[in-house]
Short mmCIF file of C-alpha atoms in Angstrom, two decimals:
data_model
loop_
_atom_site.label_atom_id
_atom_site.label_comp_id
_atom_site.label_asym_id
_atom_site.label_seq_id
_atom_site.Cartn_x
_atom_site.Cartn_y
_atom_site.Cartn_z
CA UNK A 1 -0.02 0.00 -0.03
CA UNK A 2 1.39 3.50 -0.72
CA UNK A 3 1.74 5.91 1.91
CA UNK A 4 0.00 9.22 1.85
CA UNK A 5 1.80 12.39 0.95
CA UNK A 6 2.11 15.05 -1.78
CA UNK A 7 5.46 13.70 -3.18
CA UNK A 8 4.24 10.54 -4.78
CA UNK A 9 7.37 9.40 -6.61
CA UNK A 10 9.59 9.99 -3.43
CA UNK A 11 7.11 8.24 -1.16
CA UNK A 12 6.62 5.16 -3.41
CA UNK A 13 10.24 4.84 -4.20
CA UNK A 14 11.15 5.02 -0.49
CA UNK A 15 8.52 2.51 0.41
CA UNK A 16 8.90 0.03 -2.40
CA UNK A 17 12.35 0.50 -3.78
CA UNK A 18 10.97 1.21 -7.31
CA UNK A 19 10.77 4.49 -9.03
CA UNK A 20 7.29 5.15 -10.68
CA UNK A 21 8.69 7.79 -13.05
CA UNK A 22 8.65 5.04 -15.69
CA UNK A 23 4.67 5.56 -16.05
CA UNK A 24 3.99 8.79 -14.36
CA UNK A 25 0.78 9.24 -16.15
CA UNK A 26 -0.81 6.44 -14.24
CA UNK A 27 -1.76 8.64 -11.17
CA UNK A 28 -1.79 7.68 -7.59
CA UNK A 29 -5.22 6.14 -7.40
CA UNK A 30 -4.64 3.82 -10.43
CA UNK A 31 -1.12 2.78 -9.08
CA UNK A 32 -2.77 1.83 -5.85
CA UNK A 33 -5.44 -0.09 -7.58
CA UNK A 34 -2.88 -2.17 -9.54
CA UNK A 35 -1.02 -2.79 -6.44
CA UNK A 36 -4.10 -4.05 -4.75
CA UNK A 37 -4.67 -6.29 -7.78
CA UNK A 38 -1.41 -7.97 -7.27
CA UNK A 39 0.54 -6.04 -9.80
CA UNK A 40 3.64 -4.55 -8.23
CA UNK A 41 4.85 -1.04 -9.16
CA UNK A 42 8.02 -2.43 -10.93
CA UNK A 43 5.83 -4.15 -13.54
CA UNK A 44 3.23 -1.55 -13.99
CA UNK A 45 5.21 0.36 -16.69
CA UNK A 46 4.94 -2.89 -18.85
CA UNK A 47 1.07 -2.32 -18.96
CA UNK A 48 -0.88 0.23 -21.01
CA UNK A 49 -3.13 1.80 -18.36
CA UNK A 50 -3.32 5.61 -18.47
CA UNK A 51 -5.19 8.24 -16.34
CA UNK A 52 -6.95 10.71 -18.71
CA UNK A 53 -8.85 13.99 -18.27
CA UNK A 54 -12.38 14.54 -19.54
CA UNK A 55 -11.01 16.19 -22.69
CA UNK A 56 -8.59 13.35 -23.32
CA UNK A 57 -11.26 10.74 -22.86
CA UNK A 58 -13.59 12.54 -25.30
CA UNK A 59 -10.91 12.60 -27.97
CA UNK A 60 -10.20 8.76 -27.46
CA UNK A 61 -13.74 7.43 -26.76
CA UNK A 62 -16.40 10.19 -27.14
CA UNK A 63 -17.15 10.20 -23.42
CA UNK A 64 -16.51 13.17 -21.20
CA UNK A 65 -15.34 11.38 -18.13
CA UNK A 66 -12.07 11.57 -16.29
CA UNK A 67 -10.73 8.25 -15.34
CA UNK A 68 -8.35 5.47 -16.40
CA UNK A 69 -8.30 3.95 -19.80
CA UNK A 70 -6.78 0.77 -21.24
CA UNK A 71 -6.43 -0.15 -24.92
CA UNK A 72 -7.16 -3.56 -26.17
CA UNK A 73 -4.41 -5.00 -28.29
CA UNK A 74 -4.11 -8.24 -30.36
CA UNK A 75 -1.42 -10.97 -29.46
CA UNK A 76 1.01 -9.05 -31.70
CA UNK A 77 0.57 -5.72 -29.86
CA UNK A 78 -1.44 -4.08 -32.45
CA UNK A 79 -4.66 -2.19 -31.37
CA UNK A 80 -8.00 -3.47 -32.04
CA UNK A 81 -9.94 -0.90 -33.94
CA UNK A 82 -13.59 0.37 -34.21
CA UNK A 83 -14.30 2.89 -37.07
CA UNK A 84 -10.59 3.28 -37.53
CA UNK A 85 -9.92 4.26 -33.92
CA UNK A 86 -8.20 2.10 -31.27
CA UNK A 87 -10.55 0.21 -28.99
CA UNK A 88 -10.34 1.50 -25.40
CA UNK A 89 -12.21 0.78 -22.08
CA UNK A 90 -12.55 3.43 -19.43
CA UNK A 91 -13.33 3.29 -15.75
CA UNK A 92 -14.86 6.76 -14.97
CA UNK A 93 -13.81 8.43 -11.65
CA UNK A 94 -16.45 8.04 -8.97
CA UNK A 95 -19.46 10.21 -8.99
CA UNK A 96 -19.66 10.75 -12.87
CA UNK A 97 -22.09 7.97 -13.72
CA UNK A 98 -24.80 6.41 -11.67
CA UNK A 99 -24.16 2.74 -12.37
CA UNK A 100 -20.36 3.03 -11.64
CA UNK A 101 -19.64 0.70 -14.57
CA UNK A 102 -16.87 0.72 -17.15
CA UNK A 103 -17.58 2.03 -20.79
CA UNK A 104 -16.43 1.08 -24.19
CA UNK A 105 -16.84 3.14 -27.31
CA UNK A 106 -20.55 3.36 -28.42
CA UNK A 107 -21.21 0.61 -30.89
CA UNK A 108 -17.82 -0.79 -30.63
CA UNK A 109 -18.95 -4.32 -29.35
CA UNK A 110 -16.39 -6.34 -27.43
CA UNK A 111 -12.85 -7.55 -27.84
CA UNK A 112 -10.78 -9.95 -25.73
CA UNK A 113 -8.09 -8.41 -23.55
CA UNK A 114 -4.77 -9.76 -23.97
CA UNK A 115 -2.38 -8.69 -21.28
CA UNK A 116 1.07 -7.13 -22.29
CA UNK A 117 2.56 -9.34 -19.62
CA UNK A 118 1.94 -12.37 -21.79
CA UNK A 119 4.82 -11.44 -23.76
CA UNK A 120 6.92 -10.70 -20.76
CA UNK A 121 6.10 -14.06 -19.28
CA UNK A 122 6.60 -15.93 -22.57
CA UNK A 123 3.00 -17.11 -22.61
CA UNK A 124 1.86 -15.93 -26.06
CA UNK A 125 2.99 -19.27 -27.42
CA UNK A 126 0.42 -21.06 -25.23
CA UNK A 127 -2.46 -19.26 -26.83
CA UNK A 128 -1.11 -19.42 -30.40
CA UNK A 129 -0.32 -23.13 -29.77
CA UNK A 130 -2.44 -25.44 -27.61
CA UNK A 131 -1.67 -24.53 -24.08
CA UNK A 132 -4.09 -24.31 -21.09
CA UNK A 133 -6.06 -21.09 -20.91
CA UNK A 134 -8.13 -19.27 -18.18
CA UNK A 135 -11.00 -16.85 -18.95
CA UNK A 136 -11.65 -14.19 -16.27
CA UNK A 137 -13.47 -10.95 -15.85
CA UNK A 138 -11.62 -7.57 -16.10
CA UNK A 139 -8.18 -6.28 -17.17
CA UNK A 140 -6.57 -6.11 -13.78
CA UNK A 141 -7.47 -9.65 -12.89
CA UNK A 142 -6.17 -10.66 -16.11
CA UNK A 143 -2.97 -8.81 -15.80
CA UNK A 144 -2.56 -10.30 -12.18
CA UNK A 145 -3.08 -13.87 -13.28
CA UNK A 146 -0.64 -13.50 -16.12
CA UNK A 147 1.82 -11.88 -13.88
CA UNK A 148 1.60 -15.06 -11.70
CA UNK A 149 2.25 -17.30 -14.66
CA UNK A 150 -1.30 -18.14 -15.72
CA UNK A 151 -2.13 -17.93 -19.46
CA UNK A 152 -5.29 -15.85 -19.29
CA UNK A 153 -7.67 -14.02 -21.62
CA UNK A 154 -9.71 -11.19 -20.19
CA UNK A 155 -13.26 -10.41 -20.76
CA UNK A 156 -14.86 -6.96 -20.13
CA UNK A 157 -17.79 -8.74 -18.65
CA UNK A 158 -19.42 -12.17 -18.43
CA UNK A 159 -21.02 -11.76 -21.89
CA UNK A 160 -18.19 -10.00 -23.38
CA UNK A 161 -16.95 -13.12 -25.42
CA UNK A 162 -19.71 -12.51 -27.89
CA UNK A 163 -21.36 -9.28 -29.48
CA UNK A 164 -23.52 -8.16 -32.41
CA UNK A 165 -20.89 -9.03 -35.14
CA UNK A 166 -21.78 -12.58 -34.69
CA UNK A 167 -24.89 -14.77 -34.27
CA UNK A 168 -26.27 -15.33 -30.72
CA UNK A 169 -23.99 -17.30 -28.36
CA UNK A 170 -21.12 -17.41 -30.87
CA UNK A 171 -17.64 -16.47 -30.09
CA UNK A 172 -16.14 -13.07 -30.92
CA UNK A 173 -14.20 -13.24 -34.36
CA UNK A 174 -10.95 -12.69 -32.36
CA UNK A 175 -11.68 -15.69 -30.28
CA UNK A 176 -12.78 -17.77 -33.16
CA UNK A 177 -9.49 -17.37 -34.68
CA UNK A 178 -8.02 -19.36 -31.78
CA UNK A 179 -7.64 -23.12 -32.18
CA UNK A 180 -9.78 -24.62 -29.13
CA UNK A 181 -9.78 -28.39 -30.10
CA UNK A 182 -8.25 -30.50 -27.40
CA UNK A 183 -7.27 -27.43 -25.19
CA UNK A 184 -7.98 -27.20 -21.44
CA UNK A 185 -9.93 -24.09 -20.61
CA UNK A 186 -10.95 -22.91 -17.16
CA UNK A 187 -13.63 -20.19 -16.73
CA UNK A 188 -12.86 -18.12 -13.65
CA UNK A 189 -15.66 -15.55 -13.23
CA UNK A 190 -16.25 -13.51 -10.07
CA UNK A 191 -17.92 -15.07 -7.08
CA UNK A 192 -21.34 -13.51 -7.89
CA UNK A 193 -21.58 -16.44 -10.35
CA UNK A 194 -23.24 -18.39 -7.49
CA UNK A 195 -25.87 -15.55 -6.97
CA UNK A 196 -26.89 -14.15 -10.29
CA UNK A 197 -28.87 -15.94 -12.94
CA UNK A 198 -27.49 -13.84 -15.72
CA UNK A 199 -23.83 -14.69 -14.77
CA UNK A 200 -24.73 -18.45 -14.63
CA UNK A 201 -26.39 -18.31 -18.03
CA UNK A 202 -23.24 -16.46 -19.49
CA UNK A 203 -21.12 -19.22 -18.06
CA UNK A 204 -23.20 -22.05 -19.30
CA UNK A 205 -23.31 -20.54 -22.84
CA UNK A 206 -19.52 -19.78 -23.00
CA UNK A 207 -18.86 -23.27 -21.80
CA UNK A 208 -21.15 -24.70 -24.55
CA UNK A 209 -19.42 -22.48 -27.17
CA UNK A 210 -15.96 -23.59 -26.24
CA UNK A 211 -16.96 -27.27 -25.87
CA UNK A 212 -18.64 -27.25 -29.37
CA UNK A 213 -15.20 -26.24 -30.71
CA UNK A 214 -13.38 -29.04 -28.98
CA UNK A 215 -12.24 -27.54 -25.69
CA UNK A 216 -12.13 -29.31 -22.47
CA UNK A 217 -13.86 -26.82 -20.09
CA UNK A 218 -13.85 -26.46 -16.31
CA UNK A 219 -15.35 -23.92 -14.05
#
């Protein structure tokens, strides 16, 4: 946990031994969120998170919210696009929207989240090959799992493995391009899977879609 104080870089360096100047545009709150998610400061510069003002967010996504954004990149590090613009997701600062949820560009659909740490951990070969894969919710959990050595694909939400570009309950084109036959897959959603019918249905349909393509699915 970061100590309080106005001199952020000095405090964090003193407490952790790492200098945060490598990624000074993260902001104190986001740095702490990543630390709380199991991603130490010395690895955060490898990620693509960025804190943006309302004006910057509007240019990127068409929303006038301050908060942090993260781009979605393919396995080769190239940004996914929507109408020629990079695909981002934003977590608005508290108090700007009533539901407190993340936002993507309007009409952009969904994309899988591939952590930049997959390359650092030499795990891209597992996805392009036939290695074991975990599906989880959210970018930070994905980054944390990958940081700990688990080959993981992130979903923005429990239904974000599909969208309007494909038929109902079909995989995103970006996921369809992955070979699933004979592959071990673990679906690791949040704990509300035991409480919410919609989450249970999403898990069931994703399991069916992957099984249909030859994967060996566990929850």
